[in-house]
PDB file of C-alpha atoms in Angstrom:
ATOM      1  CA  MET A  29     235.452  67.746 109.933  1.00 50.00           C
ATOM      2  CA  SER A  30     233.496  69.876 111.758  1.00 59.00           C
ATOM      3  CA  GLY A  31     230.937  70.520 109.927  1.00 69.00           C
ATOM      4  CA  LEU A  32     229.731  66.535 109.383  1.00 76.00           C
ATOM      5  CA  PRO A  33     229.510  64.371 112.334  1.00 86.00           C
ATOM      6  CA  ARG A  34     231.013  61.154 111.767  1.00 86.00           C
ATOM      7  CA  GLN A  35     227.517  59.254 111.842  1.00 87.00           C
ATOM      8  CA  LYS A  36     226.812  61.140 108.536  1.00 86.00           C
ATOM      9  CA  ILE A  37     230.248  60.625 107.484  1.00 88.00           C
ATOM     10  CA  ALA A  38     229.790  56.813 107.873  1.00 87.00           C
ATOM     11  CA  ALA A  39     226.510  56.596 106.034  1.00 88.00           C
ATOM     12  CA  TYR A  40     227.858  57.735 103.032  1.00 85.00           C
ATOM     13  CA  LEU A  41     230.302  55.865 102.758  1.00 88.00           C
ATOM     14  CA  ALA A  42     227.654  52.990 103.350  1.00 89.00           C
ATOM     15  CA  ALA A  43     226.050  53.977 100.627  1.00 89.00           C
ATOM     16  CA  VAL A  44     229.050  54.433  97.950  1.00 89.00           C
ATOM     17  CA  PHE A  45     229.920  51.054  99.313  1.00 87.00           C
ATOM     18  CA  VAL A  46     227.050  49.488  98.799  1.00 87.00           C
ATOM     19  CA  ALA A  47     226.099  51.433  95.651  1.00 88.00           C
ATOM     20  CA  GLY A  48     229.580  50.113  94.208  1.00 88.00           C
ATOM     21  CA  THR A  49     228.984  46.588  95.123  1.00 88.00           C
ATOM     22  CA  ALA A  50     225.792  46.560  93.422  1.00 86.00           C
ATOM     23  CA  ALA A  51     227.368  48.281  90.107  1.00 88.00           C
ATOM     24  CA  GLY A  52     229.667  45.079  90.004  1.00 87.00           C
ATOM     25  CA  LEU A  53     227.382  42.442  90.586  1.00 85.00           C
ATOM     26  CA  ALA A  54     225.100  43.650  88.292  1.00 83.00           C
ATOM     27  CA  GLY A  55     228.472  44.459  86.040  1.00 82.00           C
ATOM     28  CA  GLY A  56     229.532  40.703  86.700  1.00 82.00           C
ATOM     29  CA  TYR A  57     226.157  38.879  85.880  1.00 75.00           C
ATOM     30  CA  GLN A  58     226.188  40.637  82.185  1.00 76.00           C
ATOM     31  CA  TRP A  59     229.668  39.633  82.013  1.00 75.00           C
ATOM     32  CA  GLY A  60     229.361  36.222  83.462  1.00 71.00           C
ATOM     33  CA  ARG A  61     225.837  35.322  80.925  1.00 66.00           C
ATOM     34  CA  ARG A  62     227.681  36.117  77.739  1.00 63.00           C
ATOM     35  CA  ALA A  63     228.647  32.843  75.445  1.00 56.00           C
ATOM     36  CA  ALA A  64     232.000  32.394  74.537  1.00 53.00           C
ATOM     37  CA  PHE A  65     231.188  30.539  71.316  1.00 50.00           C
ATOM     38  CA  ARG A  66     227.928  30.674  69.228  1.00 51.00           C
ATOM     39  CA  PRO A  67     226.147  28.161  67.606  1.00 52.00           C
ATOM     40  CA  MET A  68     226.685  28.895  63.846  1.00 49.00           C
ATOM     41  CA  SER A  69     222.880  28.483  62.679  1.00 53.00           C
ATOM     42  CA  ARG A  70     221.720  31.158  64.820  1.00 70.00           C
ATOM     43  CA  PRO A  71     225.066  33.662  62.832  1.00 74.00           C
ATOM     44  CA  ARG A  72     223.773  32.178  59.775  1.00 81.00           C
ATOM     45  CA  GLU A  73     220.333  33.020  59.719  1.00 85.00           C
ATOM     46  CA  SER A  74     221.284  36.543  61.050  1.00 85.00           C
ATOM     47  CA  MET A  75     223.794  37.109  58.127  1.00 88.00           C
ATOM     48  CA  MET A  76     221.084  35.928  56.288  1.00 91.00           C
ATOM     49  CA  GLN A  77     218.601  38.269  57.455  1.00 92.00           C
ATOM     50  CA  ARG A  78     221.146  41.443  57.716  1.00 93.00           C
ATOM     51  CA  ILE A  79     221.945  41.392  53.875  1.00 94.00           C
ATOM     52  CA  THR A  80     218.291  40.579  52.818  1.00 94.00           C
ATOM     53  CA  THR A  81     218.041  44.058  54.760  1.00 94.00           C
ATOM     54  CA  ASP A  82     220.375  45.777  54.523  1.00 95.00           C
ATOM     55  CA  TYR A  83     220.091  45.349  50.463  1.00 95.00           C
ATOM     56  CA  GLN A  84     216.726  45.336  50.370  1.00 95.00           C
ATOM     57  CA  LEU A  85     217.414  42.018  48.333  1.00 94.00           C
ATOM     58  CA  ARG A  86     215.005  40.649  45.437  1.00 96.00           C
ATOM     59  CA  PRO A  87     213.571  36.488  45.779  1.00 95.00           C
ATOM     60  CA  ASP A  88     215.570  35.263  43.582  1.00 96.00           C
ATOM     61  CA  GLN A  89     218.821  37.345  44.648  1.00 95.00           C
ATOM     62  CA  VAL A  90     218.183  35.323  48.115  1.00 95.00           C
ATOM     63  CA  ALA A  91     217.995  32.504  46.212  1.00 95.00           C
ATOM     64  CA  LYS A  92     221.228  32.933  44.944  1.00 96.00           C
ATOM     65  CA  ILE A  93     223.295  34.603  47.408  1.00 95.00           C
ATOM     66  CA  GLU A  94     221.571  32.418  50.424  1.00 94.00           C
ATOM     67  CA  PRO A  95     223.659  28.878  49.212  1.00 95.00           C
ATOM     68  CA  ILE A  96     227.010  31.307  49.623  1.00 94.00           C
ATOM     69  CA  VAL A  97     226.046  32.162  52.936  1.00 93.00           C
ATOM     70  CA  ASN A  98     225.210  28.918  54.084  1.00 92.00           C
ATOM     71  CA  ASP A  99     228.547  27.197  52.277  1.00 93.00           C
ATOM     72  CA  VAL A 100     230.135  29.762  54.257  1.00 91.00           C
ATOM     73  CA  SER A 101     228.550  29.387  57.121  1.00 89.00           C
ATOM     74  CA  GLN A 102     229.589  25.684  57.136  1.00 90.00           C
ATOM     75  CA  ARG A 103     233.036  26.216  56.526  1.00 92.00           C
ATOM     76  CA  MET A 104     233.395  28.753  59.904  1.00 89.00           C
ATOM     77  CA  HIS A 105     231.315  25.803  61.666  1.00 88.00           C
ATOM     78  CA  GLN A 106     234.264  23.444  60.709  1.00 92.00           C
ATOM     79  CA  LEU A 107     236.499  25.404  61.251  1.00 93.00           C
ATOM     80  CA  GLN A 108     235.588  26.507  65.458  1.00 89.00           C
ATOM     81  CA  ARG A 109     235.347  22.631  65.325  1.00 88.00           C
ATOM     82  CA  ASP A 110     238.882  22.102  64.013  1.00 92.00           C
ATOM     83  CA  GLN A 111     240.588  25.079  66.978  1.00 93.00           C
ATOM     84  CA  PHE A 112     238.499  23.773  69.587  1.00 87.00           C
ATOM     85  CA  LYS A 113     240.044  20.542  69.243  1.00 88.00           C
ATOM     86  CA  GLN A 114     243.493  22.293  68.568  1.00 93.00           C
ATOM     87  CA  ILE A 115     242.936  23.547  72.167  1.00 90.00           C
ATOM     88  CA  GLY A 116     241.826  20.411  73.990  1.00 88.00           C
ATOM     89  CA  ALA A 117     244.932  19.234  72.796  1.00 91.00           C
ATOM     90  CA  LEU A 118     247.359  22.243  73.785  1.00 93.00           C
ATOM     91  CA  MET A 119     245.790  22.358  77.187  1.00 91.00           C
ATOM     92  CA  LYS A 120     246.328  18.784  77.504  1.00 91.00           C
ATOM     93  CA  GLU A 121     249.843  18.504  76.498  1.00 93.00           C
ATOM     94  CA  CYS A 122     249.952  21.982  78.977  1.00 93.00           C
ATOM     95  CA  ASN A 123     248.715  19.323  82.154  1.00 92.00           C
ATOM     96  CA  THR A 124     251.082  16.734  80.914  1.00 92.00           C
ATOM     97  CA  ARG A 125     254.037  19.176  80.893  1.00 94.00           C
ATOM     98  CA  MET A 126     253.132  20.617  83.913  1.00 92.00           C
ATOM     99  CA  SER A 127     252.169  17.421  85.649  1.00 91.00           C
ATOM    100  CA  GLU A 128     255.999  16.860  86.157  1.00 93.00           C
ATOM    101  CA  PHE A 129     256.476  19.515  88.219  1.00 92.00           C
ATOM    102  CA  LEU A 130     253.513  18.602  91.028  1.00 92.00           C
ATOM    103  CA  ASP A 131     253.792  16.748  94.145  1.00 94.00           C
ATOM    104  CA  ALA A 132     250.941  13.663  94.386  1.00 94.00           C
ATOM    105  CA  ASP A 133     248.160  15.593  95.669  1.00 95.00           C
ATOM    106  CA  GLN A 134     248.688  18.013  92.983  1.00 94.00           C
ATOM    107  CA  LYS A 135     248.716  15.605  90.378  1.00 93.00           C
ATOM    108  CA  GLN A 136     245.634  13.782  92.275  1.00 95.00           C
ATOM    109  CA  ARG A 137     243.719  17.307  92.075  1.00 94.00           C
ATOM    110  CA  LEU A 138     245.059  17.949  88.225  1.00 93.00           C
ATOM    111  CA  ALA A 139     243.224  14.560  87.978  1.00 93.00           C
ATOM    112  CA  GLU A 140     240.292  15.681  89.694  1.00 94.00           C
ATOM    113  CA  ARG A 141     239.908  19.093  87.186  1.00 92.00           C
ATOM    114  CA  GLU A 142     240.642  17.156  83.568  1.00 91.00           C
ATOM    115  CA  ALA A 143     238.003  14.404  85.105  1.00 92.00           C
ATOM    116  CA  ARG A 144     235.549  16.925  85.973  1.00 92.00           C
ATOM    117  CA  HIS A 145     236.437  18.648  82.360  1.00 88.00           C
ATOM    118  CA  GLU A 146     235.871  15.882  80.445  1.00 88.00           C
ATOM    119  CA  LYS A 147     232.168  15.194  81.933  1.00 90.00           C
ATOM    120  CA  TRP A 148     231.212  18.694  81.406  1.00 88.00           C
ATOM    121  CA  LEU A 149     232.679  18.002  77.409  1.00 82.00           C
ATOM    122  CA  LYS A 150     230.567  15.384  76.953  1.00 84.00           C
ATOM    123  CA  GLU A 151     227.262  16.657  78.525  1.00 86.00           C
ATOM    124  CA  HIS A 152     227.267  20.067  76.677  1.00 78.00           C
ATOM    125  CA  GLN A 153     228.035  17.590  74.013  1.00 75.00           C
ATOM    126  CA  GLU A 154     225.039  15.623  73.952  1.00 77.00           C
ATOM    127  CA  ARG A 155     223.399  18.590  74.528  1.00 73.00           C
ATOM    128  CA  GLY A 156     224.536  20.256  71.577  1.00 64.00           C
ATOM    129  CA  ALA A 157     223.505  17.240  69.270  1.00 55.00           C
ATOM    130  CA  GLU A 158     219.808  17.143  70.999  1.00 52.00           C
ATOM    131  CA  GLY A 159     218.841  19.775  68.435  1.00 47.00           C
ATOM    132  CA  ARG A 160     220.186  23.242  69.081  1.00 48.00           C
ATOM    133  CA  GLY A 161     222.601  23.214  66.084  1.00 48.00           C
ATOM    134  CA  GLY A 162     226.041  24.325  66.182  1.00 46.00           C
ATOM    135  CA  PRO A 163     228.341  23.341  67.729  1.00 46.00           C
ATOM    136  CA  ALA A 164     229.143  22.998  71.498  1.00 47.00           C
ATOM    137  CA  PRO A 165     230.676  26.090  73.607  1.00 48.00           C
ATOM    138  CA  GLY A 166     234.016  25.821  74.897  1.00 48.00           C
ATOM    139  CA  ARG A 167     232.655  27.143  78.168  1.00 45.00           C
ATOM    140  CA  PRO A 168     229.630  27.603  80.136  1.00 46.00           C
ATOM    141  CA  ARG A 169     228.362  30.952  80.323  1.00 46.00           C
ATOM    142  CA  GLY A 170     230.025  31.938  84.122  1.00 47.00           C
ATOM    143  CA  GLY A 171     233.290  30.265  83.404  1.00 48.00           C
ATOM    144  CA  ASP A 172     235.379  27.679  83.335  1.00 49.00           C
ATOM    145  CA  PRO A 173     233.346  24.448  84.169  1.00 49.00           C
ATOM    146  CA  ALA A 174     236.654  22.760  85.567  1.00 51.00           C
ATOM    147  CA  ARG A 175     237.048  24.808  88.324  1.00 52.00           C
ATOM    148  CA  LYS A 176     236.052  25.154  92.117  1.00 49.00           C
ATOM    149  CA  PRO A 177     233.816  27.429  93.205  1.00 44.00           C
TER     150      PRO A 177
END
């Protein structure tokens, strides 16, 4: 390494590290913004728009097809709600079965985590009922609401 002084090598390594960190932060931010579940009203509207545009539907065709799309969308919405409830029941079962192997402190932390999660669910469902449409998502953007940072 007679060609490059140590300071230059250190500067290059630092630049690569900073660039990698910036790329990781940007990617993590974008990934965290994705919603796990989306309300069904928007997919219904976008589906109808896509069908209308792709097939160049006439107004009379739109009038006949739109009720079909609405019906399927409502059924998808109900399926999403049912799955959300089933997943919640499975998680409660997991916690119950797991708790028999935890000590008192760990059980306390599990109970606190469950309480935070229940509080988040209640708040999120109330926000969803205020006119945004669709079911409340299973998780907030950015991860598990019950996990402490």
